[in-house]
Short mmCIF file of C-alpha atoms in Angstrom, two decimals:
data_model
loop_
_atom_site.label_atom_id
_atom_site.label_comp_id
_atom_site.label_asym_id
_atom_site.label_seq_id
_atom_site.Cartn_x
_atom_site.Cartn_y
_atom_site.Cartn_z
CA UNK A 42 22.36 -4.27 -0.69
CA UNK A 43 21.44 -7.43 1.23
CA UNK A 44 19.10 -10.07 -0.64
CA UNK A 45 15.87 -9.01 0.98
CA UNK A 46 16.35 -5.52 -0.50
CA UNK A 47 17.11 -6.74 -3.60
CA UNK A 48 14.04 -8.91 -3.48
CA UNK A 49 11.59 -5.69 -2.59
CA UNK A 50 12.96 -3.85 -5.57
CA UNK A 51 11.95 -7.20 -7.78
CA UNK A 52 8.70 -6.89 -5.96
CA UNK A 53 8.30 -2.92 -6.69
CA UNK A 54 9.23 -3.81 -10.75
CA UNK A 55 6.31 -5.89 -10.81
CA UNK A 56 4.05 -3.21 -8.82
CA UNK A 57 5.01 -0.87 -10.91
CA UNK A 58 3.70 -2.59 -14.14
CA UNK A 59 0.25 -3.89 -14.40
CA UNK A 60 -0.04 -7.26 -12.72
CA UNK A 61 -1.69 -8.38 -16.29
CA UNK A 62 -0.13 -6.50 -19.40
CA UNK A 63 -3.24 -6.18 -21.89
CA UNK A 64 -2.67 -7.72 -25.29
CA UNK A 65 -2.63 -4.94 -28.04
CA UNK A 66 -4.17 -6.70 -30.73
CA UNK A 67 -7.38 -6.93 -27.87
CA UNK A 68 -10.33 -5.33 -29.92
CA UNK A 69 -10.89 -2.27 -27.39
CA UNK A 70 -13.02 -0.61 -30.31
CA UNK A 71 -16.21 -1.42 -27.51
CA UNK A 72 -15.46 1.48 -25.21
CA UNK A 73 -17.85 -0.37 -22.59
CA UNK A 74 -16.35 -3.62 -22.99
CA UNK A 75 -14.63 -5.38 -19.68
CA UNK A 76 -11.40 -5.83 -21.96
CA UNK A 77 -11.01 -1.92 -22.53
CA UNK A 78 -12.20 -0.87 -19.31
CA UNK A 79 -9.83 -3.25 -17.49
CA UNK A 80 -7.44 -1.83 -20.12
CA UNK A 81 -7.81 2.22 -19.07
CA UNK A 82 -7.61 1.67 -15.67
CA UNK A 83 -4.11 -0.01 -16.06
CA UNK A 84 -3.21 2.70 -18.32
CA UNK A 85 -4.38 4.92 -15.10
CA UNK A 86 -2.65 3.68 -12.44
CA UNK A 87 0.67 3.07 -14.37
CA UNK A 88 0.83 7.19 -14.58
CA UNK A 89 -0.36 7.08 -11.02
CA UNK A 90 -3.98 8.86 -11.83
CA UNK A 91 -5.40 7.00 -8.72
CA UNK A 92 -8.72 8.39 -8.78
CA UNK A 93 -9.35 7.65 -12.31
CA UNK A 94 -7.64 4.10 -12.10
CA UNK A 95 -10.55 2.88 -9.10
CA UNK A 96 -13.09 4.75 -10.87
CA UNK A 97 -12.50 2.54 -13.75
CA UNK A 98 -11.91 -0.36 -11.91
CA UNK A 99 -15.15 0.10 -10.12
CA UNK A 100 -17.25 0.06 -13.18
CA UNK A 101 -16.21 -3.90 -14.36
CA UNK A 102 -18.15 -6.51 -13.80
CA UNK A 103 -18.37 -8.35 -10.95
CA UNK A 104 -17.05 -11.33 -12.35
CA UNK A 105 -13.91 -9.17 -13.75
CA UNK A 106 -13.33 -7.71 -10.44
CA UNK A 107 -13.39 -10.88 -8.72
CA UNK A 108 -9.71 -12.00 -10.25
CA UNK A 109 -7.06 -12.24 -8.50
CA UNK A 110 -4.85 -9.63 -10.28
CA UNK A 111 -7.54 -7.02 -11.14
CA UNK A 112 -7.89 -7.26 -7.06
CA UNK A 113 -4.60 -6.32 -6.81
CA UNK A 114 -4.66 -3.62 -8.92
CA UNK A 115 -7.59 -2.24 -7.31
CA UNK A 116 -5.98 -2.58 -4.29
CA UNK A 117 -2.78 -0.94 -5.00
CA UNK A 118 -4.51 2.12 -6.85
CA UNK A 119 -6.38 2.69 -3.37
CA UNK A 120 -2.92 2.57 -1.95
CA UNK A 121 -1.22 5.11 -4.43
CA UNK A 122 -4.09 7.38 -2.78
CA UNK A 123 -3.50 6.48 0.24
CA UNK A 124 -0.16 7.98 -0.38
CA UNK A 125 1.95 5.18 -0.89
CA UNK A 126 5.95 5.63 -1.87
CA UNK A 127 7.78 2.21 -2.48
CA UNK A 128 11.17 4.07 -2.67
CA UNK A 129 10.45 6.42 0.24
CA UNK A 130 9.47 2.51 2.55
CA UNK A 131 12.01 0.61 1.31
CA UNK A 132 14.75 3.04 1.88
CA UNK A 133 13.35 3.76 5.07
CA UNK A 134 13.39 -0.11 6.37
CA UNK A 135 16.75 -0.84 4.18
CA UNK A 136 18.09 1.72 7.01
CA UNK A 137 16.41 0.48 10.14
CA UNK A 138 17.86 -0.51 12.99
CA UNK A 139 16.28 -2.46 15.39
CA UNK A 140 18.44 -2.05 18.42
CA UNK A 141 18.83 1.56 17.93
CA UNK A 142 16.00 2.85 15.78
CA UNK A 143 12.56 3.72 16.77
CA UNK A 144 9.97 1.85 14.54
CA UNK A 145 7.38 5.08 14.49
CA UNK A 146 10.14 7.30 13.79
CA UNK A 147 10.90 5.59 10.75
CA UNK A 148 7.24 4.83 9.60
CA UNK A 149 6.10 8.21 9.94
CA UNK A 150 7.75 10.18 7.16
CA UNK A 151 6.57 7.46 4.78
CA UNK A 152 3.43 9.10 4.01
CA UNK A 153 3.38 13.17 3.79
CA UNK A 154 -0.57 14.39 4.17
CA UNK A 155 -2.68 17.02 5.20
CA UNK A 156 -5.41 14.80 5.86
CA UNK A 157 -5.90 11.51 7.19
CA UNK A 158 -5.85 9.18 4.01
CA UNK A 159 -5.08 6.23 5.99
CA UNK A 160 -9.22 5.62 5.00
CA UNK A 161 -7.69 4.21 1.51
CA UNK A 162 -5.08 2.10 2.40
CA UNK A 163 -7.63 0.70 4.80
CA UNK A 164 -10.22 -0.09 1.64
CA UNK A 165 -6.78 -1.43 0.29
CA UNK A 166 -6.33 -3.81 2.99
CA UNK A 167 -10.32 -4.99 2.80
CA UNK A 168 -9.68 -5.80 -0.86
CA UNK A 169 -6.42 -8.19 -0.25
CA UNK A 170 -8.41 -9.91 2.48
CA UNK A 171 -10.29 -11.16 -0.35
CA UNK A 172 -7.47 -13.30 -0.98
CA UNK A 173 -5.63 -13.65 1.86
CA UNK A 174 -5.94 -16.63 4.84
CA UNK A 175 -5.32 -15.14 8.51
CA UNK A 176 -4.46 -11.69 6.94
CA UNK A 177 -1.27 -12.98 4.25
CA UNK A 178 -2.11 -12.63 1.16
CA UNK A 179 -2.24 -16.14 -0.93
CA UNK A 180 -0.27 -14.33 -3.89
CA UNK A 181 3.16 -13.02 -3.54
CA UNK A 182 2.43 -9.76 -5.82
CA UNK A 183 -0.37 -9.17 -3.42
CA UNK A 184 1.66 -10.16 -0.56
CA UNK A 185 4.25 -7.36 -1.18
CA UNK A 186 1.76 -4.67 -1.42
CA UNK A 187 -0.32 -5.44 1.36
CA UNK A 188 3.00 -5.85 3.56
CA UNK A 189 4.36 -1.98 2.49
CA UNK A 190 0.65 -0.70 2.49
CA UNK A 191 0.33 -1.50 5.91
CA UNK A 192 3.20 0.43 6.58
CA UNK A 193 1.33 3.10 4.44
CA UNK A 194 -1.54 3.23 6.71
CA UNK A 195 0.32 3.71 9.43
CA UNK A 196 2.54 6.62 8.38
CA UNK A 197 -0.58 8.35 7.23
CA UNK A 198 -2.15 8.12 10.52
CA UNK A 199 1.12 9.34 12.82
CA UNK A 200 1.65 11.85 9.91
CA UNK A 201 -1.66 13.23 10.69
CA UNK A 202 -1.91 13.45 14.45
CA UNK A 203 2.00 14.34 14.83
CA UNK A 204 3.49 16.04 12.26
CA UNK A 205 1.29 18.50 11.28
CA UNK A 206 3.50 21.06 9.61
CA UNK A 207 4.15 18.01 7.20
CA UNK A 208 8.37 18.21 7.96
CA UNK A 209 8.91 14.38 8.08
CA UNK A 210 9.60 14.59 11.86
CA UNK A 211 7.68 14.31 15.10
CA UNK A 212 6.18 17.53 15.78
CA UNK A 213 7.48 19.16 19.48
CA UNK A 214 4.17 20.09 20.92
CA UNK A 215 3.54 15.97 20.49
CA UNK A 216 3.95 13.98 22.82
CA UNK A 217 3.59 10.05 22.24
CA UNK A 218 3.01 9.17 26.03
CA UNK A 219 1.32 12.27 27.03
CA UNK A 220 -1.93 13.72 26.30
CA UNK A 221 -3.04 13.81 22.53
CA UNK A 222 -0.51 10.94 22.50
CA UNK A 223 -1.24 7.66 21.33
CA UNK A 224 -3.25 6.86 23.92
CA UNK A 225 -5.77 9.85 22.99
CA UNK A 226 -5.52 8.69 19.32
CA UNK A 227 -9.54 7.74 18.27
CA UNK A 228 -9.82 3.68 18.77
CA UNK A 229 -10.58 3.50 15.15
CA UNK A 230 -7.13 4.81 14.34
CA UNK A 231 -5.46 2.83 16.80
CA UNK A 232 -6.79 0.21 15.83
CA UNK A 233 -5.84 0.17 12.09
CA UNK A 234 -2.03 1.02 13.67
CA UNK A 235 -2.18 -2.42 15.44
CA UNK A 236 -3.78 -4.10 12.81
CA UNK A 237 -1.30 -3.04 10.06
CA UNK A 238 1.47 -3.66 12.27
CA UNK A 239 0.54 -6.79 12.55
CA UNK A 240 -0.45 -7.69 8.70
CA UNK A 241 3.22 -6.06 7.98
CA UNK A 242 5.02 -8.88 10.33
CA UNK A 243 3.29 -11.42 8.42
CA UNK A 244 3.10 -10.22 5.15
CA UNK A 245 6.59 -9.94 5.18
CA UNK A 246 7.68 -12.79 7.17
CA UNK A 247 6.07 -14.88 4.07
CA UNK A 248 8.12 -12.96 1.57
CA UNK A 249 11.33 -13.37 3.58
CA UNK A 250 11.07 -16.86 2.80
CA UNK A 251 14.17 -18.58 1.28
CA UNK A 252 16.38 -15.36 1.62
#
């Protein structure tokens, strides 16, 4: 396990927690309170109830929602409904090859849907531009996630178009160069493809740092 892999999984441990861990002696007795809203939406999206998790998150104040952390954990709920998998991603690039692997091939199987959810991880990416200068993310958490949820996006837009029967692999009747292909793909979701390949390079550049 080389030293970038190892520092993902660090990465993934701190995803997988609340970026702020709520103090238990908070008085949450004020069910309308910032402290115990902000407090049931982490409780939310550490069982992975994304819909619940933004819904709560949406309701805080603006000046709550306007933190650095509780961005991120907006963000990264939007991303869990996106369709997310930190394992499935990191496996997937820990096994990459760039001279002989296809870069599609392995982002597409990333993200298993029957419909094109790539419209979250988008709203994911608009919240970590909040916080971000030229796309990377000025926070190393938030770095991290909007690095693998660009990866996201993009497997949940090829997983639409080309694997319909949902198998993990490119579907015969598709053809990537022929018609229905890329090319064909609606501008809007080409667009986010190029867009979130890009924010991956640089997201991830910055957390290769001092490997």
């Amino acid at each position: 396990m080389n030293k970038l892999f190892k520092k993902w999984i660090m990465y993934l441990i701190l995803f997988i927690m609340p970026s702020s861990c709520g103090n238990i002696l908070e008085d949450t007795a004020n069910k309308n309170s910032d402290a115990a809203i902000l407090y049931q939406a982490r409780m939310y999206l550490s069982h992975g109830d994304w819909s619940n998790a933004i819904t709560e998150f949406n309701s805080l104040t603006a000046a709550t929602l306007a933190q650095t952390d509780v961005k991120i954990d907006l963000a990264s709920a939007y991303s869990g409904r996106c369709g997310l998998d930190f394992i499935t991603i990191s496996l997937n690039l820990q096994n990459f090859n760039p001279v002989s692997s296809q870069f599609f091939a392995m982002v597409l199987p990333s993200v298993v849907t029957t419909t094109n959810t790539s419209v979250d991880c988008v709203t994911s990416e608009t919240i970590l531009k909040t916080i971000a200068t030229n796309g990377v993310v000025n926070d190393p958490v938030g770095q991290f996630l909007m690095a693998f949820n660009s990866l996201a996006k993009i497997s949940a837009i090829l997983n639409y178009y080309a694997d319909v029967d949902d198998n993990g692999t490119v579907d015969a009747a598709w053809d990537a160069c022929g018609a229905g292909g890329l090319a064909d793909l609606p501008n809007a979701d080409l667009n986010e493809i190029v867009t979130g390949f890009f924010l991956f390079i640089h997201n991830i550049a910055g957390l290769a740092v001092g490997v």
